[in-house]
PDB file of C-alpha atoms in Angstrom:
ATOM      1  CA  GLY A  55      -7.299  21.605 -22.446  1.00  0.00           C
ATOM      2  CA  ALA A  56      -9.395  24.674 -22.131  1.00  0.00           C
ATOM      3  CA  GLY A  57      -7.154  27.077 -24.748  1.00  0.00           C
ATOM      4  CA  VAL A  58      -4.212  26.882 -27.113  1.00  0.00           C
ATOM      5  CA  SER A  59      -0.674  25.749 -25.331  1.00  0.00           C
ATOM      6  CA  GLN A  60       2.584  26.346 -27.226  1.00  0.00           C
ATOM      7  CA  THR A  61       5.679  25.504 -25.814  1.00  0.00           C
ATOM      8  CA  PRO A  62       8.384  26.194 -25.011  1.00  0.00           C
ATOM      9  CA  SER A  63       7.203  29.938 -24.319  1.00  0.00           C
ATOM     10  CA  ASN A  64      10.915  31.360 -24.619  1.00  0.00           C
ATOM     11  CA  LYS A  65      13.897  29.722 -26.497  1.00  0.00           C
ATOM     12  CA  VAL A  66      17.182  30.835 -26.809  1.00  0.00           C
ATOM     13  CA  THR A  67      19.426  29.233 -28.952  1.00  0.00           C
ATOM     14  CA  GLU A  68      22.739  29.924 -30.857  1.00  0.00           C
ATOM     15  CA  LYS A  69      22.651  30.709 -34.626  1.00  0.00           C
ATOM     16  CA  GLY A  70      22.633  27.373 -36.901  1.00  0.00           C
ATOM     17  CA  LYS A  71      21.106  25.368 -34.499  1.00  0.00           C
ATOM     18  CA  TYR A  72      17.272  23.499 -34.856  1.00  0.00           C
ATOM     19  CA  VAL A  73      14.692  24.185 -33.273  1.00  0.00           C
ATOM     20  CA  GLU A  74      11.055  23.102 -32.655  1.00  0.00           C
ATOM     21  CA  LEU A  75       8.224  24.655 -31.317  1.00  0.00           C
ATOM     22  CA  ARG A  76       5.297  22.911 -30.457  1.00  0.00           C
ATOM     23  CA  CYS A  77       1.137  23.859 -30.533  1.00  0.00           C
ATOM     24  CA  ASP A  78      -1.528  22.071 -28.904  1.00  0.00           C
ATOM     25  CA  PRO A  79      -5.121  23.179 -30.078  1.00  0.00           C
ATOM     26  CA  ILE A  80      -8.409  23.564 -28.497  1.00  0.00           C
ATOM     27  CA  SER A  81      -9.785  20.373 -28.425  1.00  0.00           C
ATOM     28  CA  GLY A  82     -12.114  19.505 -31.780  1.00  0.00           C
ATOM     29  CA  HIS A  83     -10.557  22.356 -33.862  1.00  0.00           C
ATOM     30  CA  THR A  84      -9.906  21.235 -37.344  1.00  0.00           C
ATOM     31  CA  ALA A  85      -7.635  24.145 -38.266  1.00  0.00           C
ATOM     32  CA  LEU A  86      -4.372  25.338 -37.274  1.00  0.00           C
ATOM     33  CA  TYR A  87      -2.634  28.203 -37.885  1.00  0.00           C
ATOM     34  CA  TRP A  88       1.047  29.184 -37.339  1.00  0.00           C
ATOM     35  CA  TYR A  89       2.070  33.111 -37.662  1.00  0.00           C
ATOM     36  CA  ARG A  90       5.264  35.308 -36.869  1.00  0.00           C
ATOM     37  CA  GLN A  91       5.098  38.593 -35.101  1.00  0.00           C
ATOM     38  CA  SER A  92       7.992  40.714 -35.022  1.00  0.00           C
ATOM     39  CA  LEU A  93       8.240  43.657 -32.449  1.00  0.00           C
ATOM     40  CA  GLY A  94       5.956  46.327 -33.640  1.00  0.00           C
ATOM     41  CA  GLN A  95       4.006  44.428 -36.262  1.00  0.00           C
ATOM     42  CA  GLY A  96       1.528  42.499 -36.835  1.00  0.00           C
ATOM     43  CA  PRO A  97       1.059  38.388 -37.303  1.00  0.00           C
ATOM     44  CA  GLU A  98       2.594  37.469 -40.317  1.00  0.00           C
ATOM     45  CA  PHE A  99       0.865  34.116 -41.769  1.00  0.00           C
ATOM     46  CA  LEU A 100       3.573  31.082 -42.168  1.00  0.00           C
ATOM     47  CA  ILE A 101       1.074  27.996 -42.692  1.00  0.00           C
ATOM     48  CA  TYR A 102      -2.424  26.769 -42.065  1.00  0.00           C
ATOM     49  CA  PHE A 103      -3.333  23.155 -41.606  1.00  0.00           C
ATOM     50  CA  GLN A 104      -6.809  21.521 -42.004  1.00  0.00           C
ATOM     51  CA  GLY A 105      -6.755  18.224 -40.450  1.00  0.00           C
ATOM     52  CA  THR A 106      -3.299  16.542 -40.819  1.00  0.00           C
ATOM     53  CA  GLY A 107      -2.420  18.529 -44.366  1.00  0.00           C
ATOM     54  CA  ALA A 108      -1.020  21.560 -44.738  1.00  0.00           C
ATOM     55  CA  ALA A 109      -3.489  23.804 -46.761  1.00  0.00           C
ATOM     56  CA  ASP A 110      -1.297  26.570 -47.466  1.00  0.00           C
ATOM     57  CA  ASP A 111       2.318  26.969 -46.480  1.00  0.00           C
ATOM     58  CA  SER A 112       2.762  29.913 -48.902  1.00  0.00           C
ATOM     59  CA  GLY A 113       4.014  32.221 -45.497  1.00  0.00           C
ATOM     60  CA  LEU A 114       6.713  29.648 -45.129  1.00  0.00           C
ATOM     61  CA  PRO A 115       9.734  32.218 -45.436  1.00  0.00           C
ATOM     62  CA  ASN A 116      12.128  29.399 -46.709  1.00  0.00           C
ATOM     63  CA  ASP A 117      13.008  25.925 -46.903  1.00  0.00           C
ATOM     64  CA  ARG A 118      14.443  26.241 -43.516  1.00  0.00           C
ATOM     65  CA  PHE A 119      10.910  26.220 -42.280  1.00  0.00           C
ATOM     66  CA  PHE A 120       8.708  23.152 -41.757  1.00  0.00           C
ATOM     67  CA  ALA A 121       5.488  22.240 -39.643  1.00  0.00           C
ATOM     68  CA  VAL A 122       3.823  18.837 -39.516  1.00  0.00           C
ATOM     69  CA  ARG A 123       0.320  18.011 -37.867  1.00  0.00           C
ATOM     70  CA  PRO A 124       0.571  13.976 -38.049  1.00  0.00           C
ATOM     71  CA  GLU A 125      -2.540  13.260 -36.249  1.00  0.00           C
ATOM     72  CA  GLY A 126      -4.684  16.552 -36.815  1.00  0.00           C
ATOM     73  CA  SER A 127      -4.236  17.549 -33.393  1.00  0.00           C
ATOM     74  CA  VAL A 128      -0.773  18.260 -31.755  1.00  0.00           C
ATOM     75  CA  SER A 129       1.619  20.509 -34.776  1.00  0.00           C
ATOM     76  CA  THR A 130       5.200  21.364 -34.462  1.00  0.00           C
ATOM     77  CA  LEU A 131       6.989  24.204 -36.452  1.00  0.00           C
ATOM     78  CA  LYS A 132      10.938  23.336 -37.305  1.00  0.00           C
ATOM     79  CA  ILE A 133      13.365  25.566 -38.129  1.00  0.00           C
ATOM     80  CA  GLN A 134      16.553  24.384 -39.390  1.00  0.00           C
ATOM     81  CA  ARG A 135      20.086  26.373 -39.112  1.00  0.00           C
ATOM     82  CA  THR A 136      18.378  29.480 -37.094  1.00  0.00           C
ATOM     83  CA  GLU A 137      19.671  32.459 -38.302  1.00  0.00           C
ATOM     84  CA  ARG A 138      19.198  35.829 -36.113  1.00  0.00           C
ATOM     85  CA  GLY A 139      16.670  36.951 -38.403  1.00  0.00           C
ATOM     86  CA  ASP A 140      14.453  34.352 -37.362  1.00  0.00           C
ATOM     87  CA  SER A 141      14.309  35.818 -33.756  1.00  0.00           C
ATOM     88  CA  ALA A 142      10.403  36.774 -33.441  1.00  0.00           C
ATOM     89  CA  VAL A 143       7.280  35.401 -31.536  1.00  0.00           C
ATOM     90  CA  TYR A 144       5.844  32.363 -33.049  1.00  0.00           C
ATOM     91  CA  LEU A 145       1.867  32.199 -32.686  1.00  0.00           C
ATOM     92  CA  CYS A 146      -0.094  29.404 -33.038  1.00  0.00           C
ATOM     93  CA  ALA A 147      -3.933  29.865 -33.519  1.00  0.00           C
ATOM     94  CA  SER A 148      -6.796  27.319 -33.983  1.00  0.00           C
ATOM     95  CA  SER A 149     -10.263  27.154 -35.166  1.00  0.00           C
ATOM     96  CA  LEU A 150     -13.497  24.853 -35.908  1.00  0.00           C
ATOM     97  CA  ASP A 151     -12.909  25.654 -39.498  1.00  0.00           C
ATOM     98  CA  ARG A 152     -11.161  27.623 -41.643  1.00  0.00           C
ATOM     99  CA  GLY A 153     -11.554  31.520 -42.249  1.00  0.00           C
ATOM    100  CA  ARG A 154     -13.479  31.459 -38.530  1.00  0.00           C
ATOM    101  CA  GLU A 155     -12.474  33.094 -35.325  1.00  0.00           C
ATOM    102  CA  LEU A 156      -8.796  32.417 -34.599  1.00  0.00           C
ATOM    103  CA  PHE A 157      -7.931  31.193 -31.142  1.00  0.00           C
ATOM    104  CA  PHE A 158      -4.528  32.102 -30.014  1.00  0.00           C
ATOM    105  CA  GLY A 159      -1.926  30.535 -27.845  1.00  0.00           C
ATOM    106  CA  GLU A 160       0.752  32.714 -25.615  1.00  0.00           C
ATOM    107  CA  GLY A 161       3.218  32.118 -28.416  1.00  0.00           C
ATOM    108  CA  SER A 162       6.422  31.134 -28.486  1.00  0.00           C
ATOM    109  CA  ARG A 163       9.319  33.849 -28.202  1.00  0.00           C
ATOM    110  CA  LEU A 164      12.296  32.757 -29.811  1.00  0.00           C
ATOM    111  CA  THR A 165      15.679  34.577 -30.102  1.00  0.00           C
ATOM    112  CA  VAL A 166      18.748  33.771 -32.125  1.00  0.00           C
ATOM    113  CA  LEU A 167      22.237  35.045 -30.668  1.00  0.00           C
TER     114      LEU A 167
ATOM    115  CA  ALA B 196      -1.408  39.943 -53.436  1.00  0.00           C
ATOM    116  CA  GLN B 197      -4.074  40.724 -50.273  1.00  0.00           C
ATOM    117  CA  SER B 198      -3.044  43.168 -47.794  1.00  0.00           C
ATOM    118  CA  VAL B 199      -4.586  45.034 -44.509  1.00  0.00           C
ATOM    119  CA  SER B 200      -3.655  48.516 -44.168  1.00  0.00           C
ATOM    120  CA  GLN B 201      -3.777  50.132 -40.530  1.00  0.00           C
ATOM    121  CA  HIS B 202      -2.786  53.904 -41.190  1.00  0.00           C
ATOM    122  CA  ASN B 203      -2.698  55.016 -37.461  1.00  0.00           C
ATOM    123  CA  HIS B 204       0.309  53.199 -36.032  1.00  0.00           C
ATOM    124  CA  HIS B 205       0.013  55.039 -32.466  1.00  0.00           C
ATOM    125  CA  VAL B 206      -3.451  56.550 -31.126  1.00  0.00           C
ATOM    126  CA  ILE B 207      -3.438  58.562 -27.682  1.00  0.00           C
ATOM    127  CA  LEU B 208      -6.668  59.586 -26.467  1.00  0.00           C
ATOM    128  CA  SER B 209      -8.472  60.813 -23.131  1.00  0.00           C
ATOM    129  CA  GLU B 210     -10.569  58.821 -21.123  1.00  0.00           C
ATOM    130  CA  ALA B 211     -14.268  59.310 -22.377  1.00  0.00           C
ATOM    131  CA  ALA B 212     -13.198  60.267 -25.878  1.00  0.00           C
ATOM    132  CA  SER B 213     -14.486  58.803 -29.269  1.00  0.00           C
ATOM    133  CA  LEU B 214     -12.457  56.459 -30.985  1.00  0.00           C
ATOM    134  CA  GLU B 215     -12.178  55.209 -34.773  1.00  0.00           C
ATOM    135  CA  LEU B 216      -9.371  53.098 -36.009  1.00  0.00           C
ATOM    136  CA  GLY B 217      -9.104  52.810 -40.010  1.00  0.00           C
ATOM    137  CA  CYS B 218      -8.839  49.302 -41.217  1.00  0.00           C
ATOM    138  CA  ASN B 219      -8.612  49.223 -45.108  1.00  0.00           C
ATOM    139  CA  TYR B 220      -8.213  45.937 -47.274  1.00  0.00           C
ATOM    140  CA  SER B 221      -6.779  45.485 -51.084  1.00  0.00           C
ATOM    141  CA  TYR B 222      -9.368  43.226 -52.978  1.00  0.00           C
ATOM    142  CA  GLY B 223     -12.890  42.714 -53.587  1.00  0.00           C
ATOM    143  CA  GLY B 224     -14.836  39.266 -53.234  1.00  0.00           C
ATOM    144  CA  THR B 225     -16.133  37.851 -50.545  1.00  0.00           C
ATOM    145  CA  VAL B 226     -14.273  38.080 -47.328  1.00  0.00           C
ATOM    146  CA  ASN B 227     -14.419  37.737 -43.728  1.00  0.00           C
ATOM    147  CA  LEU B 228     -13.231  40.526 -41.517  1.00  0.00           C
ATOM    148  CA  PHE B 229     -12.132  40.771 -37.945  1.00  0.00           C
ATOM    149  CA  TRP B 230     -10.792  42.744 -35.127  1.00  0.00           C
ATOM    150  CA  TYR B 231      -8.790  41.393 -32.868  1.00  0.00           C
ATOM    151  CA  VAL B 232      -7.114  43.201 -29.246  1.00  0.00           C
ATOM    152  CA  GLN B 233      -4.011  42.251 -27.516  1.00  0.00           C
ATOM    153  CA  TYR B 234      -3.934  43.760 -23.962  1.00  0.00           C
ATOM    154  CA  PRO B 235      -0.580  44.484 -22.559  1.00  0.00           C
ATOM    155  CA  GLY B 236       1.168  40.729 -21.505  1.00  0.00           C
ATOM    156  CA  GLN B 237      -1.813  38.878 -22.894  1.00  0.00           C
ATOM    157  CA  HIS B 238      -2.583  36.939 -25.883  1.00  0.00           C
ATOM    158  CA  LEU B 239      -4.841  37.708 -29.297  1.00  0.00           C
ATOM    159  CA  GLN B 240      -8.327  37.892 -28.707  1.00  0.00           C
ATOM    160  CA  LEU B 241     -11.249  38.597 -31.055  1.00  0.00           C
ATOM    161  CA  LEU B 242     -13.240  41.641 -30.811  1.00  0.00           C
ATOM    162  CA  LEU B 243     -15.619  41.381 -33.528  1.00  0.00           C
ATOM    163  CA  LYS B 244     -16.117  39.973 -36.672  1.00  0.00           C
ATOM    164  CA  TYR B 245     -17.812  40.197 -40.004  1.00  0.00           C
ATOM    165  CA  PHE B 246     -19.006  37.335 -42.427  1.00  0.00           C
ATOM    166  CA  SER B 247     -22.349  38.260 -44.020  1.00  0.00           C
ATOM    167  CA  GLY B 248     -25.558  40.126 -42.946  1.00  0.00           C
ATOM    168  CA  ASP B 249     -25.865  43.664 -41.503  1.00  0.00           C
ATOM    169  CA  PRO B 250     -22.591  45.656 -42.351  1.00  0.00           C
ATOM    170  CA  LEU B 251     -22.613  47.374 -38.455  1.00  0.00           C
ATOM    171  CA  VAL B 252     -21.316  44.707 -36.110  1.00  0.00           C
ATOM    172  CA  LYS B 253     -20.891  45.044 -32.314  1.00  0.00           C
ATOM    173  CA  GLY B 254     -18.427  43.308 -30.160  1.00  0.00           C
ATOM    174  CA  ILE B 255     -17.151  43.026 -26.831  1.00  0.00           C
ATOM    175  CA  LYS B 256     -16.666  45.606 -24.371  1.00  0.00           C
ATOM    176  CA  GLY B 257     -18.832  48.388 -26.547  1.00  0.00           C
ATOM    177  CA  PHE B 258     -16.971  48.057 -29.328  1.00  0.00           C
ATOM    178  CA  GLU B 259     -18.543  47.983 -33.289  1.00  0.00           C
ATOM    179  CA  ALA B 260     -17.096  48.639 -36.488  1.00  0.00           C
ATOM    180  CA  GLU B 261     -18.837  48.839 -39.827  1.00  0.00           C
ATOM    181  CA  PHE B 262     -18.123  46.903 -43.318  1.00  0.00           C
ATOM    182  CA  ILE B 263     -18.360  49.590 -46.171  1.00  0.00           C
ATOM    183  CA  LYS B 264     -17.664  47.176 -49.381  1.00  0.00           C
ATOM    184  CA  SER B 265     -17.431  50.060 -51.939  1.00  0.00           C
ATOM    185  CA  LYS B 266     -14.667  51.649 -49.731  1.00  0.00           C
ATOM    186  CA  PHE B 267     -13.033  48.259 -49.066  1.00  0.00           C
ATOM    187  CA  SER B 268     -12.881  49.349 -45.238  1.00  0.00           C
ATOM    188  CA  PHE B 269     -13.722  47.647 -41.789  1.00  0.00           C
ATOM    189  CA  ASN B 270     -12.792  50.716 -39.249  1.00  0.00           C
ATOM    190  CA  LEU B 271     -13.840  49.821 -35.685  1.00  0.00           C
ATOM    191  CA  ARG B 272     -15.572  52.581 -33.390  1.00  0.00           C
ATOM    192  CA  LYS B 273     -15.881  53.186 -29.708  1.00  0.00           C
ATOM    193  CA  PRO B 274     -18.093  55.992 -28.223  1.00  0.00           C
ATOM    194  CA  SER B 275     -16.171  56.544 -25.142  1.00  0.00           C
ATOM    195  CA  VAL B 276     -13.201  54.970 -24.280  1.00  0.00           C
ATOM    196  CA  GLN B 277     -11.603  53.768 -20.843  1.00  0.00           C
ATOM    197  CA  TRP B 278      -7.979  53.729 -19.723  1.00  0.00           C
ATOM    198  CA  SER B 279      -8.688  49.459 -19.826  1.00  0.00           C
ATOM    199  CA  ASP B 280      -8.814  50.043 -23.545  1.00  0.00           C
ATOM    200  CA  THR B 281      -4.868  50.338 -23.816  1.00  0.00           C
ATOM    201  CA  ALA B 282      -4.211  47.630 -26.025  1.00  0.00           C
ATOM    202  CA  GLU B 283      -2.679  46.531 -29.478  1.00  0.00           C
ATOM    203  CA  TYR B 284      -5.350  46.322 -32.131  1.00  0.00           C
ATOM    204  CA  PHE B 285      -5.200  44.260 -35.465  1.00  0.00           C
ATOM    205  CA  CYS B 286      -7.592  44.244 -38.079  1.00  0.00           C
ATOM    206  CA  ALA B 287      -7.524  40.966 -40.141  1.00  0.00           C
ATOM    207  CA  VAL B 288      -9.131  39.550 -43.700  1.00  0.00           C
ATOM    208  CA  THR B 289      -9.406  36.293 -45.061  1.00  0.00           C
ATOM    209  CA  GLY B 290      -8.907  36.008 -48.886  1.00  0.00           C
ATOM    210  CA  PRO B 291     -11.686  35.824 -51.215  1.00  0.00           C
ATOM    211  CA  GLY B 292     -13.791  32.722 -51.934  1.00  0.00           C
ATOM    212  CA  TYR B 293     -13.669  29.553 -50.021  1.00  0.00           C
ATOM    213  CA  SER B 294     -10.344  28.162 -51.466  1.00  0.00           C
ATOM    214  CA  SER B 295      -8.314  31.163 -49.896  1.00  0.00           C
ATOM    215  CA  ALA B 296     -10.333  31.487 -46.891  1.00  0.00           C
ATOM    216  CA  SER B 297      -7.725  29.930 -44.969  1.00  0.00           C
ATOM    217  CA  LYS B 298      -5.211  32.380 -45.376  1.00  0.00           C
ATOM    218  CA  ILE B 299      -5.964  35.319 -42.603  1.00  0.00           C
ATOM    219  CA  ILE B 300      -4.112  38.499 -43.362  1.00  0.00           C
ATOM    220  CA  PHE B 301      -3.168  40.323 -40.453  1.00  0.00           C
ATOM    221  CA  GLY B 302      -2.680  44.312 -40.739  1.00  0.00           C
ATOM    222  CA  SER B 303       0.497  45.743 -38.750  1.00  0.00           C
ATOM    223  CA  GLY B 304      -1.860  46.723 -35.715  1.00  0.00           C
ATOM    224  CA  THR B 305      -2.574  50.242 -33.794  1.00  0.00           C
ATOM    225  CA  ARG B 306      -1.499  50.688 -30.635  1.00  0.00           C
ATOM    226  CA  LEU B 307      -3.885  52.595 -28.279  1.00  0.00           C
ATOM    227  CA  SER B 308      -2.739  54.597 -25.142  1.00  0.00           C
ATOM    228  CA  ILE B 309      -5.697  55.958 -23.054  1.00  0.00           C
ATOM    229  CA  ARG B 310      -4.560  58.768 -20.644  1.00  0.00           C
ATOM    230  CA  PRO B 311      -6.386  58.555 -17.205  1.00  0.00           C
TER     231      PRO B 311
END
């Protein structure tokens, strides 16, 4: 596609449920990033992939969060046992290479009731 | 740990006023620096970037930024703002060196409101 695509755009779930958020990067971009943005804050780094491997997952807040990119393209961010504090906009971005310009998707707004 | 500080949380200006938004980062070494903008209802997009060379970089829509290594700063400027510049502005920096360059860290953002 022309840009980074994220689905769903909105997700409302109940505390304790499992959630998956999907990111489809720009074709040919080897680097893929996940960020989380709360109201009034800047994007908070979660995890970065170079190809299929997670090159840096130091931003994942705890072991309820996990992300995969099995074929080096589409990525899925998985959140287990969701908590109200997980409510935020989850942003995906892709880049030609590490440390280069990021191209962002529209984000997935997660609301945990 | 690396960090990025944007001291101006909300700036209100009239059209045609000059703009300067501050950005400071916490460490030295080789870094890449960015300014991103988020217009209302839109996704984040790049305004300008600095990797090396001339410390004064020019971006889209008349924006520019100056990298001052001794001050760990990368301030954003525009000589004359327009109502359409109303947006949230984020400074971002990579880690020092190639091994840390993957982690691009963002500041908390500055909300710019332009009075028509």
